[in-house]
Short mmCIF file of C-alpha atoms and ligand atoms in Angstrom, two decimals:
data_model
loop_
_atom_site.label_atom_id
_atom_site.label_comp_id
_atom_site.label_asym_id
_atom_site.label_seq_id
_atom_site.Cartn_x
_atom_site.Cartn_y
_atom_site.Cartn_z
CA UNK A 1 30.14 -19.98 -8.03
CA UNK A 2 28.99 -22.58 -9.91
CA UNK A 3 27.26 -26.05 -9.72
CA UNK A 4 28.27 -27.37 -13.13
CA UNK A 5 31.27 -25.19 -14.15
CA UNK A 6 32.36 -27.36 -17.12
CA UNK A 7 28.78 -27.31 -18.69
CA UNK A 8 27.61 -23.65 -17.74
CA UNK A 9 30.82 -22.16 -19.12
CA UNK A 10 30.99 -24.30 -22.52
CA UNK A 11 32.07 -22.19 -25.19
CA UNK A 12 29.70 -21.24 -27.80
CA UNK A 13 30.84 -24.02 -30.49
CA UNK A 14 30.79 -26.75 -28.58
CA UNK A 15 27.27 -25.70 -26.87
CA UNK A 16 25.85 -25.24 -30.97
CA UNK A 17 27.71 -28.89 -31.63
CA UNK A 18 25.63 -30.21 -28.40
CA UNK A 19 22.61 -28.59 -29.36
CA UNK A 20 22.75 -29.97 -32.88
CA UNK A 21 23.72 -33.38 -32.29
CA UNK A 22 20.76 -33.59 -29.48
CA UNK A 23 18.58 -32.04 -31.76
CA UNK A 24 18.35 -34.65 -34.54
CA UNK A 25 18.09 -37.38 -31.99
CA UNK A 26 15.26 -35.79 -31.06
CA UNK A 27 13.76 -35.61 -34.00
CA UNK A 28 14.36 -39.47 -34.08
CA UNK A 29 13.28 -40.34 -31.26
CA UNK A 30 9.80 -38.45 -31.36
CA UNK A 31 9.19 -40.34 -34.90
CA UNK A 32 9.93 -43.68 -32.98
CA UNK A 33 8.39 -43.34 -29.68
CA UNK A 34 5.45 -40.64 -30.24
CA UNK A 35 2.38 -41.22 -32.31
CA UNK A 36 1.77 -37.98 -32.14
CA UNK A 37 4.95 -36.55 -33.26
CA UNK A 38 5.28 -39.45 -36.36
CA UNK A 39 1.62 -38.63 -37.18
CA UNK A 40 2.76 -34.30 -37.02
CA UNK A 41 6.23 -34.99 -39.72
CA UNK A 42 4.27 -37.00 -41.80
CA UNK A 43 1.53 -34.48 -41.94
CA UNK A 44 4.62 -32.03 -43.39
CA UNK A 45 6.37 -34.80 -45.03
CA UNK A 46 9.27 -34.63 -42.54
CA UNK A 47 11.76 -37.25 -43.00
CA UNK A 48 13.84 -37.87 -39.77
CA UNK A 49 16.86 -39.48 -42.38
CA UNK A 50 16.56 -35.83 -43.79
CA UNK A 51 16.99 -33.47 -41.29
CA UNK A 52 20.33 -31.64 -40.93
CA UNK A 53 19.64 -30.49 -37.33
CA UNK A 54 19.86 -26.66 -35.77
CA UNK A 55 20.04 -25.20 -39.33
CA UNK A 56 16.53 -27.26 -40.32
CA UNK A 57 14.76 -26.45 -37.11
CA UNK A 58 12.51 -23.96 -38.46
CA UNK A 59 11.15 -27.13 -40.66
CA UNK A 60 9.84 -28.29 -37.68
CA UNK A 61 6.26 -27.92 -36.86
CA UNK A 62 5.18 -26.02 -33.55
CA UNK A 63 3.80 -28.03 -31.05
CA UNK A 64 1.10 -25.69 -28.82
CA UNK A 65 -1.44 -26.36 -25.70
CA UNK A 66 -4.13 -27.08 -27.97
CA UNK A 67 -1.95 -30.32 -29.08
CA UNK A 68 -1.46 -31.33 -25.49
CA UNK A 69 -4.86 -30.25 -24.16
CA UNK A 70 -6.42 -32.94 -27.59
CA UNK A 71 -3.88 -35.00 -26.37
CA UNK A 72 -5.42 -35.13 -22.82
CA UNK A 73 -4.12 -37.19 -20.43
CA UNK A 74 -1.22 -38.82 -22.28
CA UNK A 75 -1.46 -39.00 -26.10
CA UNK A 76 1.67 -36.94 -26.57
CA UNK A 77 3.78 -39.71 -23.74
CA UNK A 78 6.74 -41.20 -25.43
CA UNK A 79 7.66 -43.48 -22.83
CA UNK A 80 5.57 -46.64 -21.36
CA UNK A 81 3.65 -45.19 -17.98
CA UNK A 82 5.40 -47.82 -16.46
CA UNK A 83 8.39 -45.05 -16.63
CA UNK A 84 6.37 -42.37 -15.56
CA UNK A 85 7.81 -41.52 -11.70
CA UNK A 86 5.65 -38.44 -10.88
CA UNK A 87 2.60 -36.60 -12.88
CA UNK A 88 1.98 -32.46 -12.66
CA UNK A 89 -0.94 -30.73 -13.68
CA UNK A 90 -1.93 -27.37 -14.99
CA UNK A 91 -4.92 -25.74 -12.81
CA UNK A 92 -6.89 -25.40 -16.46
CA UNK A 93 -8.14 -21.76 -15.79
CA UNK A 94 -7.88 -21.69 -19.57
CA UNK A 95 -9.75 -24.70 -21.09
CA UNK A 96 -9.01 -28.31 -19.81
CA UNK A 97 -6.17 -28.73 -17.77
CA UNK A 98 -3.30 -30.18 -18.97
CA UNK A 99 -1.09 -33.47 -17.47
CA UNK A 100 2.37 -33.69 -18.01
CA UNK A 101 4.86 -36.81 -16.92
CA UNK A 102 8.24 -37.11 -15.73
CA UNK A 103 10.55 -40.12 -15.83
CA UNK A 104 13.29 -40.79 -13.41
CA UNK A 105 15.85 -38.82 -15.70
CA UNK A 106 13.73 -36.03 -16.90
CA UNK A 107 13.44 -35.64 -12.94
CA UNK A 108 17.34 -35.14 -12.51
CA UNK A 109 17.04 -33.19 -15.56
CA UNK A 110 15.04 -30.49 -13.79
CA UNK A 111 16.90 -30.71 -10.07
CA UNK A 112 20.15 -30.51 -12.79
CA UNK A 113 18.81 -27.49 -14.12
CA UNK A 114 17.42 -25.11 -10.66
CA UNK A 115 20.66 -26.48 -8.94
CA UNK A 116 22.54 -24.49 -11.86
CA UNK A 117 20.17 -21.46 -11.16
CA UNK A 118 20.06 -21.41 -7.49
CA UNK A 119 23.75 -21.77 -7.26
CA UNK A 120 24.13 -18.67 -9.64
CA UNK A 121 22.38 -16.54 -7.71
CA UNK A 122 24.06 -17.90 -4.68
CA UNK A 123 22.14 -20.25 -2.61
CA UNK A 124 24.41 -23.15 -0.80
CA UNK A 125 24.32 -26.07 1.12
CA UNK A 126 24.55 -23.51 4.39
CA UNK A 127 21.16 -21.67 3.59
CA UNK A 128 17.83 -22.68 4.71
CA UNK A 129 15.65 -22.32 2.11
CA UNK A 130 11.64 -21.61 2.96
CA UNK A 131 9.57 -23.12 0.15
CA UNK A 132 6.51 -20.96 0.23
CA UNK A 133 5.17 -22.17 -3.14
CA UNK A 134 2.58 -24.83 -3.34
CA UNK A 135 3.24 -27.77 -2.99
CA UNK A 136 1.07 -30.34 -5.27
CA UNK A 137 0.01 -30.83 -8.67
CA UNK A 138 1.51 -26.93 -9.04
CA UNK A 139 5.50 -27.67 -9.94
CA UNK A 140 6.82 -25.04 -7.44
CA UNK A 141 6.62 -26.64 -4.20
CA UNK A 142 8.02 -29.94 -5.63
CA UNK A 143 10.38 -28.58 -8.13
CA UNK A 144 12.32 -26.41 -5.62
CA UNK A 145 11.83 -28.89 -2.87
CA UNK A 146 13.73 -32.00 -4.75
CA UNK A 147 16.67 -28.74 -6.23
CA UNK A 148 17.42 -27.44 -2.73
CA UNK A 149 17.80 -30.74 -1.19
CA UNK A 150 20.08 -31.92 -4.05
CA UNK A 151 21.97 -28.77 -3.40
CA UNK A 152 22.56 -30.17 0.06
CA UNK A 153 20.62 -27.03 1.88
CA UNK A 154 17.88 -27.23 4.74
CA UNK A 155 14.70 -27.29 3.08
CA UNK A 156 11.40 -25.87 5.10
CA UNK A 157 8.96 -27.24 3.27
CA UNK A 158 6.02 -24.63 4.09
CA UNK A 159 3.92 -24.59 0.42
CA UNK A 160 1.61 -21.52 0.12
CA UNK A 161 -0.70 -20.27 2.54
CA UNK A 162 -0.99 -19.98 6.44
CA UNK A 163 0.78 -16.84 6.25
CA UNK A 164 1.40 -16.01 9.61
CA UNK A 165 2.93 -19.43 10.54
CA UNK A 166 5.06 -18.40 7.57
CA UNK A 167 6.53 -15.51 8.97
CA UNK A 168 6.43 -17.33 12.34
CA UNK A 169 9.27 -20.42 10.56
CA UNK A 170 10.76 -17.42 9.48
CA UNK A 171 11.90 -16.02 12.05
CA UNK A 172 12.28 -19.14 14.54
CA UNK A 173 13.94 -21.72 11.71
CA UNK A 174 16.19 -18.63 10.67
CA UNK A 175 15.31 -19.01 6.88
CA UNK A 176 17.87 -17.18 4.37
CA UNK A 177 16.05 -17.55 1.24
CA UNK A 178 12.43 -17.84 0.57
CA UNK A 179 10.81 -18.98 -2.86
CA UNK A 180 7.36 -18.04 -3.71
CA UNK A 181 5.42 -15.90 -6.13
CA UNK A 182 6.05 -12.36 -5.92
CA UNK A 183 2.69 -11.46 -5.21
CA UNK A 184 2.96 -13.89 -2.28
CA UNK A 185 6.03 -11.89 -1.28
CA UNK A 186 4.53 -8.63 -0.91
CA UNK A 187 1.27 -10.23 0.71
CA UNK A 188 3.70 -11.82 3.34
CA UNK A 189 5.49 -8.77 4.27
CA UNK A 190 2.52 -6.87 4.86
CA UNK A 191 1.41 -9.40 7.27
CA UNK A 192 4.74 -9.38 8.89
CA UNK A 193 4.50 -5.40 9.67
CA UNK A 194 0.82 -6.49 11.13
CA UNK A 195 2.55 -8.68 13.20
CA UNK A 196 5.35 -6.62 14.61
CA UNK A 197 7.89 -8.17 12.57
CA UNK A 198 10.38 -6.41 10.24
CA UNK A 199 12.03 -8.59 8.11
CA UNK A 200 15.15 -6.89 8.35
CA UNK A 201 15.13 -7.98 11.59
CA UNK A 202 15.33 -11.83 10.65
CA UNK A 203 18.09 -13.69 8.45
CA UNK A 204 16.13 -13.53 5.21
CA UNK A 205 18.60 -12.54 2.85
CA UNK A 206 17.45 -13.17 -0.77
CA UNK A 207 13.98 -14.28 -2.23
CA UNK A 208 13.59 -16.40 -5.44
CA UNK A 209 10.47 -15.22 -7.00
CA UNK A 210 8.27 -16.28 -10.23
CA UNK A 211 5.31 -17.94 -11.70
CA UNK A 212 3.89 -14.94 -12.67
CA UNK A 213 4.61 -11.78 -14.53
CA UNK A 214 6.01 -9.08 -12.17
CA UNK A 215 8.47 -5.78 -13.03
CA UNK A 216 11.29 -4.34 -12.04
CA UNK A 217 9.68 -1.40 -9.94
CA UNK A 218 7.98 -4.53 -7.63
CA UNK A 219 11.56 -5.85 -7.38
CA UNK A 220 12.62 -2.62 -5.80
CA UNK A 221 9.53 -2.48 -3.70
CA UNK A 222 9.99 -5.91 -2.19
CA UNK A 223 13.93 -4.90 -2.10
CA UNK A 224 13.21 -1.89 -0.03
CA UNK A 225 10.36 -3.49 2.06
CA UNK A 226 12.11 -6.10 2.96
CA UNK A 227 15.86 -5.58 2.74
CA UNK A 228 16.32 -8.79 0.62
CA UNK A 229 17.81 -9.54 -2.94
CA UNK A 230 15.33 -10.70 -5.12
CA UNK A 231 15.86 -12.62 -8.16
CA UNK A 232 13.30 -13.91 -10.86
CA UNK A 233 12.54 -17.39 -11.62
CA UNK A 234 11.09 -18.72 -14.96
CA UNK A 235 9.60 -21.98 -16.13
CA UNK A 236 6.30 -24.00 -16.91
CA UNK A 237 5.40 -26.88 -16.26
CA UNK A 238 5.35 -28.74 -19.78
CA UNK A 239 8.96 -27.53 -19.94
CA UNK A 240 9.26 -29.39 -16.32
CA UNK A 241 8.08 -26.60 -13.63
CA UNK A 242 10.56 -23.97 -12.21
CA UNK A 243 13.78 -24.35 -14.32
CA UNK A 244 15.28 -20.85 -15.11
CA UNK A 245 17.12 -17.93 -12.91
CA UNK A 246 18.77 -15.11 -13.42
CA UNK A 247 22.58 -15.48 -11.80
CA UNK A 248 24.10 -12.21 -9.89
CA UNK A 249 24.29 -9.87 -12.44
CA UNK A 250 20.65 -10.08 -12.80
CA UNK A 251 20.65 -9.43 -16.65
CA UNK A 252 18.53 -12.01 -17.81
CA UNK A 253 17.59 -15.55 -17.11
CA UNK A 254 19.91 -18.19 -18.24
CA UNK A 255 18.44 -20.75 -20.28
CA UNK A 256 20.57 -23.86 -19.81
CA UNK A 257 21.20 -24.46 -23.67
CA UNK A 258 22.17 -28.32 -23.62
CA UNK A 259 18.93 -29.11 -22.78
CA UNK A 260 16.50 -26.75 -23.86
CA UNK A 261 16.86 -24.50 -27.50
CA UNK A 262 15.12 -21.34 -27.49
CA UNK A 263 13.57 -19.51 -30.01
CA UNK A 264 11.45 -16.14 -30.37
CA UNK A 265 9.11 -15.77 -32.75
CA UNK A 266 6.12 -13.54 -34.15
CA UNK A 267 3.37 -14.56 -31.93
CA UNK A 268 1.18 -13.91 -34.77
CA UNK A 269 3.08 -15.31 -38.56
CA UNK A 270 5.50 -17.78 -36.62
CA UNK A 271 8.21 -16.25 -38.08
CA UNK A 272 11.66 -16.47 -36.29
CA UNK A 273 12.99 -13.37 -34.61
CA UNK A 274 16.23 -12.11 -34.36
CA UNK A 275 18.23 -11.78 -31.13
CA UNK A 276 16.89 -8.48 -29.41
CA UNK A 277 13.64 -8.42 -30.90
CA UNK A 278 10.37 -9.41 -28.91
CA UNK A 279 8.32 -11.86 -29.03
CA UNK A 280 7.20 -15.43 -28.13
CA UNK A 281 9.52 -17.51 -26.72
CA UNK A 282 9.57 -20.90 -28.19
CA UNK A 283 11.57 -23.93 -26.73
CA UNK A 284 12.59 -27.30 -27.78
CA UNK A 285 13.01 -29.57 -25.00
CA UNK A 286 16.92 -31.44 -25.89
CA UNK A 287 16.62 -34.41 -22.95
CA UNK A 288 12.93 -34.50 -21.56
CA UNK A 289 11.65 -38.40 -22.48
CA UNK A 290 8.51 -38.61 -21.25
CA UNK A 291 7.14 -35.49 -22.92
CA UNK A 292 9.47 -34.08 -25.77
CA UNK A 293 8.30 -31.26 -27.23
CA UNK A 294 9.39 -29.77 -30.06
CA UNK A 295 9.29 -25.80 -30.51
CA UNK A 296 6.47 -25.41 -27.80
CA UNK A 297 5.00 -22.03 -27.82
CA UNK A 298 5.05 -21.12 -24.19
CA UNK A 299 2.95 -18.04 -25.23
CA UNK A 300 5.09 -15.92 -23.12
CA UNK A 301 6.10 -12.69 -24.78
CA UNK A 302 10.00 -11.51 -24.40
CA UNK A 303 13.49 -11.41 -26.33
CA UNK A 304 16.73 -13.04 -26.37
CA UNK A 305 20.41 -12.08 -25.52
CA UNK A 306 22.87 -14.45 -26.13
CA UNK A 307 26.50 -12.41 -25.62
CA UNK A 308 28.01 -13.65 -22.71
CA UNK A 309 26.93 -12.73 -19.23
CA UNK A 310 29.63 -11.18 -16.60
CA UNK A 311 28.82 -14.11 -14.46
CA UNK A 312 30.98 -16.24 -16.82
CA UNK A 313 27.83 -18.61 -18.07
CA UNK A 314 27.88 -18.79 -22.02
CA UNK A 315 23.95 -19.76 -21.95
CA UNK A 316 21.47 -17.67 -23.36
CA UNK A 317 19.31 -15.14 -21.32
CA UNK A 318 15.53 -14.15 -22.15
CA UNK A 319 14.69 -11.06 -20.03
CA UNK A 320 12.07 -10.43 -18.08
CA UNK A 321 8.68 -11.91 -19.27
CA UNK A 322 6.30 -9.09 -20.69
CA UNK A 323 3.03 -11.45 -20.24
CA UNK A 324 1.40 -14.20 -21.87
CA UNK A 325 -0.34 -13.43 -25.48
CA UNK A 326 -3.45 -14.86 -24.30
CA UNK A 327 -2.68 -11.69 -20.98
CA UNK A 328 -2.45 -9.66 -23.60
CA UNK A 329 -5.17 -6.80 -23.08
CA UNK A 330 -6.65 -5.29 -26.59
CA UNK A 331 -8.59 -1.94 -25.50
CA UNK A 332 -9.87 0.23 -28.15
CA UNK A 333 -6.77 -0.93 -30.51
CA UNK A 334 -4.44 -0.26 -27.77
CA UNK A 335 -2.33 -3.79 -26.99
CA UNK A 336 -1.52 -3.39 -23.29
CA UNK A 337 0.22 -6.06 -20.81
CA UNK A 338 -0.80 -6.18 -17.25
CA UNK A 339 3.00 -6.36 -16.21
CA UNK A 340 3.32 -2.60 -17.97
CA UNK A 341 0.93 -1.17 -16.01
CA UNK A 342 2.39 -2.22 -13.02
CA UNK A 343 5.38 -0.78 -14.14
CA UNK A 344 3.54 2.49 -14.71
CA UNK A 345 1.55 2.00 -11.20
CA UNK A 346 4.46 1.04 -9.55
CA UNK A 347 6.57 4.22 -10.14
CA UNK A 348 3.59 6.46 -8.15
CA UNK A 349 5.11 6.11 -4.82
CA UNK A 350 1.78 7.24 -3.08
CA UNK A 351 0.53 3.94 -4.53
CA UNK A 352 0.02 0.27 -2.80
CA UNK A 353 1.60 -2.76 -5.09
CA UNK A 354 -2.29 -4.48 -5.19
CA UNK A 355 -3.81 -3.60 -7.95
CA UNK A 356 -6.77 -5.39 -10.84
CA UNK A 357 -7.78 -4.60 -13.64
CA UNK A 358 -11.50 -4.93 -14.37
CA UNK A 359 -12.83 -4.72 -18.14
CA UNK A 360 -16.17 -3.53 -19.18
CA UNK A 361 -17.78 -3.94 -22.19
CA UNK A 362 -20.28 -0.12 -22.31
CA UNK A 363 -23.77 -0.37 -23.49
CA UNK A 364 -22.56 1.87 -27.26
CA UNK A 365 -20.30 -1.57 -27.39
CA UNK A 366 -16.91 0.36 -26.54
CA UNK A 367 -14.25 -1.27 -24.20
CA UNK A 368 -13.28 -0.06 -20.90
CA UNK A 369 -11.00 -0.55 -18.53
CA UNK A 370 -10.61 0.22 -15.12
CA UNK A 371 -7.92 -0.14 -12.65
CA UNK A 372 -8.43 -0.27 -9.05
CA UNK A 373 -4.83 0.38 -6.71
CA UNK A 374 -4.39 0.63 -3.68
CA UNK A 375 -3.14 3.60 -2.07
CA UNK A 376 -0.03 3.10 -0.14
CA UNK A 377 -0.48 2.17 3.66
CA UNK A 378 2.54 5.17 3.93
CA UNK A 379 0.94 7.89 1.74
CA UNK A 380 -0.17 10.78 3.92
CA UNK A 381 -3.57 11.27 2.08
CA UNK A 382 -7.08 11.50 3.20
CA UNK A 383 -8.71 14.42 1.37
CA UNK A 384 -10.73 13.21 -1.10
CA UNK A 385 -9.96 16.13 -3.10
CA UNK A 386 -6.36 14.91 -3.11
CA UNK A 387 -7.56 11.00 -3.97
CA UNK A 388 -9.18 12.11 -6.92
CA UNK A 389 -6.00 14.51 -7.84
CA UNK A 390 -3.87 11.31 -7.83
CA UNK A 391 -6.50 9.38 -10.13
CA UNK A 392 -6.02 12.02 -12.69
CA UNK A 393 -2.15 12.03 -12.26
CA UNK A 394 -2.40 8.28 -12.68
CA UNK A 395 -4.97 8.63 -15.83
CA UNK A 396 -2.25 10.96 -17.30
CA UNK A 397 1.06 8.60 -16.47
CA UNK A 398 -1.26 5.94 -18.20
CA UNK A 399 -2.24 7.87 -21.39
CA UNK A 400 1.00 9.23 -21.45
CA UNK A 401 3.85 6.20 -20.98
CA UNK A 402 1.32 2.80 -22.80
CA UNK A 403 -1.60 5.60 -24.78
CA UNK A 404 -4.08 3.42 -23.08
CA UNK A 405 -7.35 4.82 -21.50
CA UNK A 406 -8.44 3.88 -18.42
CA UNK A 407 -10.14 4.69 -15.59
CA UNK A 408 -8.40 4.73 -12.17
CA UNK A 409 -10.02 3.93 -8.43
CA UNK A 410 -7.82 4.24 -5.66
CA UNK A 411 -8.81 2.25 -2.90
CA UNK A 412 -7.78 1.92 0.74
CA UNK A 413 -4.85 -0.12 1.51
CA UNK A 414 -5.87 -3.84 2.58
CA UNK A 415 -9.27 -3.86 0.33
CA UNK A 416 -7.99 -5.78 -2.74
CA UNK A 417 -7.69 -9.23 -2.22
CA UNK A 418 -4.14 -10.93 -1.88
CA UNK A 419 -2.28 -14.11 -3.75
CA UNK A 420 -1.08 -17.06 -2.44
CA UNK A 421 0.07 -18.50 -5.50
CA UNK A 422 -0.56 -17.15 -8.76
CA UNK A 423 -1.81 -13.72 -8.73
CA UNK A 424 -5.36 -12.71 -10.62
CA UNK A 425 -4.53 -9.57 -12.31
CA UNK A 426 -7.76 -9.01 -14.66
CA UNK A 427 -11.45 -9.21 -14.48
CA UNK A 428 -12.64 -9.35 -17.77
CA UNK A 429 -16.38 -8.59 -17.47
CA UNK A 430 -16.97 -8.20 -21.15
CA UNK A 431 -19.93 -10.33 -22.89
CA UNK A 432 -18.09 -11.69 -25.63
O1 DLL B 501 4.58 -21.46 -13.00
C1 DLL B 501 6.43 -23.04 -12.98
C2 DLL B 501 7.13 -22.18 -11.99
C3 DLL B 501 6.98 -22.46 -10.63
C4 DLL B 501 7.93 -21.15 -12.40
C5 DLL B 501 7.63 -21.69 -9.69
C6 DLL B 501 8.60 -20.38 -11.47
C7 DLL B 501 8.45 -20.64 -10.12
P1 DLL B 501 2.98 -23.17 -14.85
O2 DLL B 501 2.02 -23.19 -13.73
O3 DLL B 501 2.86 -24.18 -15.93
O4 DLL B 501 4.44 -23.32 -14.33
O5 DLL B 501 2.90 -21.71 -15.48
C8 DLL B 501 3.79 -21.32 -16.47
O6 DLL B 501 3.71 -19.01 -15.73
O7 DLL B 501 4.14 -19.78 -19.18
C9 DLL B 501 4.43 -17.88 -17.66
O8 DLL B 501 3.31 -17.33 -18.29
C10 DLL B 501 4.27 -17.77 -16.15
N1 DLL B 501 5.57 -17.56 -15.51
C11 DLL B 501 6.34 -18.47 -14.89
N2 DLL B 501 7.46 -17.87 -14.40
C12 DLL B 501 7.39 -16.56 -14.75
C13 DLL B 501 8.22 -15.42 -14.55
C14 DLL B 501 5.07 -22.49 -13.42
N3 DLL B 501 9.36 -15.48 -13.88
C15 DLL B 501 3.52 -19.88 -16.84
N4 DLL B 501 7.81 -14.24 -15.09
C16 DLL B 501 4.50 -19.37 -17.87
C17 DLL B 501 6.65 -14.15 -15.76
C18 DLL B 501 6.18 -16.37 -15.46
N5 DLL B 501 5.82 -15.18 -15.95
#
């Protein structure tokens, strides 16, 4: 099924033609309407009479947080904020937050866009759709509310949090589909079992989850905790919030090409990647107006596939995001990703799916790293001896599968603390 057919099934040559032709408007219209743009191709000496389109995009300079965050609130607007219609804002864990604006189109842009997505991995106007992501300044709340409305759907309109009253709609609103991170996910079902509820037991059928780095073994977890289908959801909010799904097949997340060209490059040289290889994805937004960007480095580490998919779509997939460079976790010259320890953690099945990692910095100046997991509320373990077994085992399947040294603590079930929204995978304790 899809919500665009003529559009998601274009064939390759016209899609490059679109690209191309959007692509050097682009470029024209961030030398007219964006001071900081004009200022960025004069800098290089970038003529917008000059450039020849896809085959010249590497001439392009990047355009990265830093720009936006010296940019702060709207140097980098292209439009009047007269045609702003709604504002979003990045929590700024990471420096100063960051503001981004929509205008009226860039909004149908984005419904446009998660309409595509949610009708590939087959949401309809019969489902009732529980949006348990917040609601706010955060673009998940908003950016799936306006989508499943335009899809002509129920919406429940729950944001994050209040997690029994979650379960609660659940069950009396009969919600198919649920949207939230997929931390969120596995926090919810936990307090569903506390409260007598299976959610097999209710018409929850498919979950659309994302925000955050997560693997495939937590996809089977939730899958076989919950007796849903879960599918992965990508996006940022620069790019305009939750954009991206994977369709059926669930071999990568379609990136709808006539508005947004990717890229991956070498996080560190800049250098362009072929298809297949990993690294940073990069993306040039083809329609946004308020906020064009041009080759924005998300900072999210993955590769490209760009055959066609069995579902028919000719758009490129990017698979699963690794993590974010700036996630990236450098422990005595070992480069390690939160995501693949999970994926190590998550194939113990005497282990919980809550887990942090905590980093110390020892007094001989050496990194460590610790990770503390739950133990699994269905292990049949108590004997300390046995605990301390598993900590080796763990130690072993962590040396052995990512050559990274750590130590492990298991920990009762319940004791970590849970995610509402994003979840807070390290503690970095180190003195820098
Ligand atoms: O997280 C938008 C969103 C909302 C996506 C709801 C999906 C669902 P930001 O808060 O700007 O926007 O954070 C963007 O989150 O650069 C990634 O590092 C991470 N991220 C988002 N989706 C995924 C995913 C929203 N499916 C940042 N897998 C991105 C891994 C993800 N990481």
């Amino acid at each position: 099924m899809y919500w665009n057919p003529s559009v998601e099934r274009m064939n390759q040559k016209d899609l490059v033609d679109l690209q191309n032709r959007k692509l050097k408007a682009l470029v024209f219209y961030a030398y007219e309407y964006s001071p900081f743009y004009r200022r960025k191709f004069k800098e290089i000496g970038l003529n917008p009479w000059d450039f020849n389109g896809l085959k010249d995009l590497h001439k392009l300079p990047f355009t990265s947080k830093r720009d936006l965050r010296e940019n702060y609130p709207f140097g980098m607007f292209a439009v009047p904020l007269s045609q702003i219609v709604r504002f979003h804002a990045s929590s700024g864990t990471t420096g100063k937050p960051t503001v981004v604006g929509y205008t009226k189109n860039d909004i149908d842009v984005w419904v446009e866009c998660l309409c595509r997505g949610l009708t590939s991995c087959g949401v309809t106007s019969e489902d009732i759709v529980q949006i348990a992501y917040g609601y706010g300044l955060f673009t998940g709340g908003l950016g799936f509310h306006y989508a499943v409305e335009r899809l002509g759907a129920s919406v429940i309109p729950a944001s994050a949090g209040n997690t029994r009253r979650q379960i609660e709609l659940m069950k009396d609103l009969h919600t198919t589909v649920i949207c939230c991170t997929p931390s969120y996910m596995l926090y919810m079902s936990e307090v569903a079992r506390e409260m007598g509820v299976d959610i097999r037991d209710t018409k929850l059928r498919m979950g659309i989850f994302g925000a955050e780095p997560w693997s495939e073994e937590t996809r089977r977890r939730i899958e076989d905790k919950t007796g849903i289908t879960a599918y992965d959801v990508y996006g940022t909010s620069e790019l305009g919030g939750p954009l991206f799904t994977e369709c059926v097949e669930r071999n990568g997340i379609h990136i709808w090409a006539d508005h947004y060209l990717i890229e991956i490059v070498d996080p560190e040289t800049g250098e362009v990647l072929s298809e297949g290889e990993k690294g940073e994805l990069v993306v040039t937004t083809l329609s946004k107006e308020a906020l064009p960007l041009i080759r924005w480095r998300t900072g999210d580490i993955t590769y490209m596939e760009s055959d066609k998919c069995a579902c028919g779509r000719t758009h490129p997939r990017i698979m699963r995001i690794l993590g974010r460079t700036d996630d990236m976790i450098i422990v005595r010259g070992v480069n390690v990703f939160p995501s693949q320890i999970e994926h190590v953690l998550m194939q113990v099945p005497e282990l919980g799916e809550h887990y942090v990692i905590i980093l110390d910095r020892k007094p001989d100046g050496l990194d460590e790293m610790t990770i503390q997991v739950e133990l699994s509320d269905r292990a049949k373990i108590d004997r300390t001896t046995d605990i301390l077994e598993l900590e080796r085992r763990v130690e072993e399947l962590l040396k052995e599968y990512l050559n990274v040294r750590a130590k492990v603590e298991i920990v009762n079930p319940g004791t970590l603390q849970r995610f509402e929204g994003k979840a807070k995978r390290i503690v970095d304790r180190r003195k820098i």
